[in-house]
Short mmCIF file of C-alpha atoms in Angstrom, two decimals:
data_model
loop_
_atom_site.label_atom_id
_atom_site.label_comp_id
_atom_site.label_asym_id
_atom_site.label_seq_id
_atom_site.Cartn_x
_atom_site.Cartn_y
_atom_site.Cartn_z
CA MET A 1 12.84 4.44 55.92
CA SER A 2 11.20 7.44 56.78
CA ALA A 3 7.89 9.59 55.32
CA ALA A 4 9.91 11.76 53.47
CA GLU A 5 11.34 8.82 51.77
CA LEU A 6 8.00 6.98 51.11
CA LEU A 7 7.20 10.52 49.57
CA ASP A 8 9.49 10.59 47.45
CA ALA A 9 9.19 7.18 45.90
CA GLY A 10 5.27 7.67 46.04
CA SER A 11 6.10 10.93 43.35
CA VAL A 12 8.96 9.16 41.40
CA LEU A 13 6.49 6.75 40.35
CA PHE A 14 3.68 9.18 39.83
CA LEU A 15 6.54 10.29 37.52
CA PHE A 16 6.40 7.06 35.68
CA ALA A 17 3.42 6.79 35.44
CA ALA A 18 2.70 10.41 33.84
CA ALA A 19 6.26 9.71 31.40
CA LEU A 20 5.10 5.79 29.94
CA LEU A 21 1.49 7.81 29.21
CA SER A 22 3.13 9.95 27.45
CA LEU A 23 5.58 7.57 26.02
CA ALA A 24 2.29 5.94 24.58
CA ALA A 25 1.11 8.47 23.25
CA GLY A 26 3.90 9.44 21.25
CA ILE A 27 4.26 5.83 19.93
CA GLY A 28 0.14 5.79 18.74
CA ILE A 29 1.30 9.19 17.25
CA VAL A 30 3.14 7.99 15.19
CA ARG A 31 1.42 4.65 14.40
CA PHE A 32 -1.57 5.23 14.18
CA PRO A 33 -3.58 5.88 10.28
CA ASP A 34 -6.08 8.55 11.03
CA PRO A 35 -6.61 11.94 13.13
CA LEU A 36 -9.65 11.31 14.82
CA SER A 37 -7.45 7.48 16.43
CA ARG A 38 -4.17 9.59 16.61
CA MET A 39 -6.51 12.28 19.33
CA HIS A 40 -7.47 9.39 20.64
CA ALA A 41 -3.14 8.32 21.00
CA ALA A 42 -3.12 12.21 22.32
CA THR A 43 -5.56 12.66 24.92
CA LYS A 44 -4.05 10.38 27.44
CA PRO A 45 -0.97 12.63 28.76
CA GLN A 46 -3.42 15.95 28.42
CA ILE A 47 -5.58 14.63 31.38
CA LEU A 48 -4.73 10.97 33.15
CA GLY A 49 -0.67 11.83 32.47
CA LEU A 50 -1.29 15.34 34.01
CA VAL A 51 -3.19 14.72 37.24
CA CYS A 52 0.21 12.05 37.52
CA ALA A 53 2.01 14.76 37.43
CA LEU A 54 0.45 17.22 39.73
CA VAL A 55 0.02 14.09 42.35
CA ALA A 56 4.00 14.15 42.52
CA LEU A 57 4.13 17.26 42.80
CA GLY A 58 1.31 17.14 45.93
CA LEU A 59 3.14 14.70 46.80
CA GLN A 60 6.16 17.28 47.80
CA ALA A 61 4.21 19.77 48.69
CA GLU A 62 4.98 21.92 51.87
CA ASN A 63 2.06 23.84 51.99
CA GLY A 64 -1.43 23.93 50.92
CA ALA A 65 -0.94 26.60 48.99
CA THR A 66 1.08 24.77 46.14
CA VAL A 67 -1.60 22.02 46.45
CA ALA A 68 -4.69 24.68 45.74
CA ALA A 69 -1.80 26.49 42.55
CA LEU A 70 -1.96 22.40 41.03
CA VAL A 71 -5.87 22.33 41.21
CA PRO A 72 -6.88 25.12 38.41
CA ILE A 73 -4.26 23.91 36.13
CA LEU A 74 -5.85 20.32 36.71
CA ALA A 75 -9.69 22.56 36.07
CA PHE A 76 -8.59 24.34 33.10
CA GLN A 77 -6.71 21.65 31.19
CA MET A 78 -9.77 19.50 32.27
CA LEU A 79 -12.03 22.36 30.39
CA THR A 80 -9.80 23.07 27.45
CA ALA A 81 -8.82 19.69 26.57
CA PRO A 82 -12.11 18.60 25.08
CA VAL A 83 -12.80 21.73 23.20
CA SER A 84 -9.33 22.00 20.55
CA ALA A 85 -10.62 17.76 20.94
CA HIS A 86 -14.04 18.21 19.91
CA MET A 87 -13.06 21.03 17.36
CA VAL A 88 -10.26 19.08 15.22
CA GLY A 89 -12.79 15.94 15.22
CA ARG A 90 -15.65 18.20 13.74
CA ALA A 91 -12.63 19.55 11.89
CA GLY A 92 -11.51 16.03 10.23
CA TYR A 93 -15.05 15.02 9.93
CA ARG A 94 -16.23 17.22 7.52
CA THR A 95 -13.69 17.75 5.89
CA ARG A 96 -13.53 13.84 5.80
CA HIS A 97 -9.92 13.48 6.96
CA LEU A 98 -10.71 10.47 8.49
CA ARG A 99 -9.79 6.84 7.56
CA ARG A 100 -13.83 5.22 6.13
CA ASP A 101 -12.67 1.59 6.69
CA LEU A 102 -11.96 1.97 9.79
CA LEU A 103 -15.08 2.80 11.31
CA LEU A 104 -17.37 0.56 12.93
CA ARG A 105 -20.31 2.10 13.27
CA ASP A 106 -20.97 6.66 12.23
CA GLU A 107 -23.29 7.61 14.23
CA LEU A 108 -23.28 11.23 12.68
CA ALA A 109 -23.81 10.38 9.64
CA ASP A 110 -27.65 8.86 10.55
CA ALA A 111 -27.94 12.57 12.37
CA ILE A 112 -27.54 14.42 8.81
CA ASP A 113 -29.12 12.00 7.02
CA LYS A 114 -32.04 13.06 8.71
CA ALA A 115 -31.43 16.69 8.98
CA HIS A 116 -31.14 15.94 4.81
CA ALA A 117 -34.92 14.18 5.23
CA ASP A 118 -36.49 17.10 7.29
CA ALA A 119 -34.93 19.54 4.89
CA ALA A 120 -35.97 18.42 1.88
CA HIS A 121 -40.50 17.75 3.75
CA HIS A 122 -40.06 21.07 4.17
CA ASP A 123 -38.50 21.99 0.75
CA VAL A 124 -35.12 23.93 1.65
CA GLU A 125 -31.15 23.47 1.62
CA PRO A 126 -30.15 21.10 5.61
CA ASP A 127 -28.11 24.14 7.66
CA LEU A 128 -25.09 21.62 7.71
CA PRO A 129 -22.00 24.40 7.25
CA GLY A 130 -18.68 23.58 5.99
CA LEU A 131 -19.75 20.00 5.66
CA VAL A 132 -18.32 17.87 2.32
CA THR A 133 -20.53 15.24 0.98
CA ASP A 134 -20.11 12.64 -1.16
CA GLU A 135 -20.56 14.23 -3.87
CA ASP A 136 -18.86 16.87 -4.23
CA THR A 137 -15.83 14.13 -3.17
CA SER A 138 -16.61 11.87 -6.04
CA THR A 139 -16.34 14.83 -8.63
CA PRO A 140 -13.15 15.07 -10.31
CA ARG A 141 -10.59 16.92 -8.18
CA PRO A 142 -8.11 19.42 -10.49
CA MET B 1 19.03 5.94 43.07
CA LEU B 2 16.31 8.78 43.26
CA GLN B 3 18.37 10.31 41.30
CA ALA B 4 18.49 7.28 38.48
CA ALA B 5 14.68 7.20 38.53
CA PHE B 6 14.68 11.06 37.22
CA VAL B 7 17.07 10.38 34.78
CA LEU B 8 14.65 7.31 33.82
CA VAL B 9 11.85 9.32 33.82
CA GLY B 10 13.21 12.35 31.76
CA THR B 11 14.58 10.53 28.98
CA ILE B 12 11.69 8.86 28.70
CA PHE B 13 9.75 12.07 28.38
CA PHE B 14 11.59 13.24 25.42
CA ALA B 15 11.36 10.09 23.43
CA ALA B 16 7.28 10.75 23.55
CA VAL B 17 8.28 14.96 22.83
CA VAL B 18 10.90 13.43 19.71
CA LEU B 19 7.81 10.95 18.65
CA ALA B 20 5.50 14.21 19.12
CA VAL B 21 7.79 16.18 16.83
CA PHE B 22 7.84 13.33 14.52
CA ARG B 23 3.98 13.58 13.44
CA ILE B 24 4.63 17.43 13.31
CA VAL B 25 7.23 17.01 10.87
CA ARG B 26 5.83 14.14 8.75
CA GLY B 27 1.90 15.80 8.48
CA PRO B 28 -0.16 14.51 6.84
CA SER B 29 -2.49 16.72 7.03
CA ILE B 30 -2.50 20.43 9.47
CA LEU B 31 -4.79 18.48 11.49
CA ASP B 32 -2.36 16.20 12.72
CA ARG B 33 -0.25 18.91 13.50
CA MET B 34 -2.53 20.02 15.96
CA ILE B 35 -2.79 17.45 17.52
CA ALA B 36 0.90 16.11 17.65
CA THR B 37 0.79 19.95 18.96
CA ASP B 38 -1.63 19.71 22.37
CA MET B 39 -0.05 16.31 22.66
CA LEU B 40 3.86 18.26 22.69
CA VAL B 41 2.44 20.67 24.99
CA ALA B 42 0.74 18.06 27.05
CA THR B 43 3.99 16.26 27.58
CA LEU B 44 5.99 19.86 28.32
CA ILE B 45 3.70 19.51 30.97
CA CYS B 46 4.32 16.95 32.58
CA ALA B 47 8.04 17.21 31.98
CA LEU B 48 7.81 20.45 34.21
CA ALA B 49 5.99 19.35 36.90
CA ALA B 50 8.75 15.85 36.37
CA GLU B 51 11.20 18.60 37.04
CA MET B 52 9.74 20.84 40.12
CA VAL B 53 9.77 17.84 41.86
CA GLN B 54 13.34 16.59 40.88
CA HIS B 55 14.74 20.22 41.83
CA GLU B 56 11.50 20.75 44.73
CA HIS B 57 11.03 24.25 43.93
CA THR B 58 7.44 25.32 42.96
CA ARG B 59 9.21 28.28 40.29
CA THR B 60 6.99 27.20 36.85
CA LEU B 61 3.54 26.40 38.45
CA PRO B 62 2.17 29.48 37.29
CA VAL B 63 4.11 28.32 33.89
CA LEU B 64 1.88 25.35 33.90
CA LEU B 65 -0.97 27.28 35.16
CA VAL B 66 -1.09 29.57 31.58
CA LEU B 67 0.26 26.44 29.31
CA ALA B 68 -2.66 24.78 31.32
CA MET B 69 -5.11 27.47 30.02
CA THR B 70 -3.62 28.79 26.73
CA ALA B 71 -2.72 25.50 24.80
CA PHE B 72 -6.58 25.10 22.80
CA LEU B 73 -6.31 28.25 21.70
CA ALA B 74 -3.82 27.67 17.89
CA THR B 75 -5.66 24.57 17.92
CA VAL B 76 -9.11 25.55 18.32
CA GLY B 77 -7.98 28.44 15.87
CA VAL B 78 -6.87 26.17 13.18
CA ALA B 79 -9.45 23.64 12.87
CA ARG B 80 -12.04 27.08 12.76
CA TYR B 81 -9.94 26.74 8.87
CA VAL B 82 -8.94 23.03 7.96
CA THR B 83 -10.02 23.28 3.92
CA GLN B 84 -10.44 20.48 1.44
CA GLN B 85 -6.83 21.69 0.14
CA ASP B 86 -5.39 20.02 3.54
CA ARG B 87 -6.69 16.29 3.19
CA PRO B 88 -3.69 14.34 2.28
CA GLY B 89 -3.94 13.96 -1.50
CA GLY B 90 -5.83 16.33 -1.93
CA PRO B 91 -4.54 18.69 -4.46
CA GLN B 92 -1.43 19.72 -2.70
CA ALA B 93 -0.24 16.41 -3.26
CA GLU B 94 -0.97 16.33 -6.28
CA GLY B 95 1.70 13.27 -7.75
CA GLY B 96 -0.15 10.95 -5.44
CA ALA B 97 -3.34 11.47 -6.40
CA ALA B 98 -1.88 11.61 -9.35
CA GLU B 99 -0.51 8.39 -8.89
CA GLY B 100 -3.98 6.83 -7.27
CA SER B 101 -5.57 7.51 -10.17
CA ALA B 102 -3.59 5.15 -12.40
CA GLU B 103 -4.22 2.82 -10.32
CA GLY B 104 -8.20 2.69 -10.86
CA GLY B 105 -10.76 4.90 -10.18
CA ALA B 106 -12.37 5.46 -6.87
CA ALA B 107 -15.18 6.95 -5.68
CA GLY B 108 -17.17 7.99 -2.85
CA ASP B 109 -15.88 6.58 0.70
CA ASP B 110 -13.56 4.64 -1.30
CA ALA B 111 -11.17 7.39 -2.26
CA ALA B 112 -10.88 8.87 1.29
CA ALA B 113 -9.21 5.71 2.17
CA HIS B 114 -7.08 5.98 -1.26
CA ASP B 115 -5.93 8.78 -1.54
CA THR B 116 -4.40 7.94 2.49
CA THR B 117 -2.55 5.01 1.06
CA SER B 118 -1.10 6.96 -2.53
CA GLY B 119 -0.08 9.98 -0.95
CA ARG B 120 2.16 7.83 1.82
CA ALA B 121 2.70 5.77 -1.01
CA ALA B 122 4.49 8.73 -2.74
CA ARG B 123 6.17 10.22 -0.84
#
């Protein structure tokens, strides 16, 4: 078995890993009950799947320039994936797109309670833009 | 042998994409759709890399770079403007909300879970 064949086999193995991670994300995104748990599933191919695919690509590279081109792809994905995840998670929490009965612990609620308490202590409105509180949802919807 | 492996890899990627598109079509909220879109782009990047390995070229590397750089913009833009209206069981799913109230009113934290289940049942 030559070196080239070994590299080919390695590439295929890494591509298999990437494909299986994508499939796991697909299954999770269909089966999980609420946006927060679906976010958890959707991140699988975003970083680890991409790393596997890029390693497979790097094993086939004939020169260093190709490998160097792979680095910014991973860097940008690592920079931008948390940004979108943070925005989606924040919007989901604020507009209550989540199943409270599935949460074990809600640490953000403690921080919000503290913000409310601090604001009450200084006799001002808490600075929590966009947050939907329990009072809003207990009123009957149109 | 190697070609068969590539076909299998492609089939798995295709299955993942179909599942993501199912979630985009199904919803129920705009956030679910954006999460599924993010995952779809990530899967697409991996699939393009697999295609490059199979056909032994590097022409689509710039496409990977641009996708990795810009995939998050749409998600951030949409997440900025998500409102209460987009909730499953919110004003848009009028039938689901009506059915939910017929089963007995639930307030506060229970209402969120209640709406999710009743909205799903109505569909």
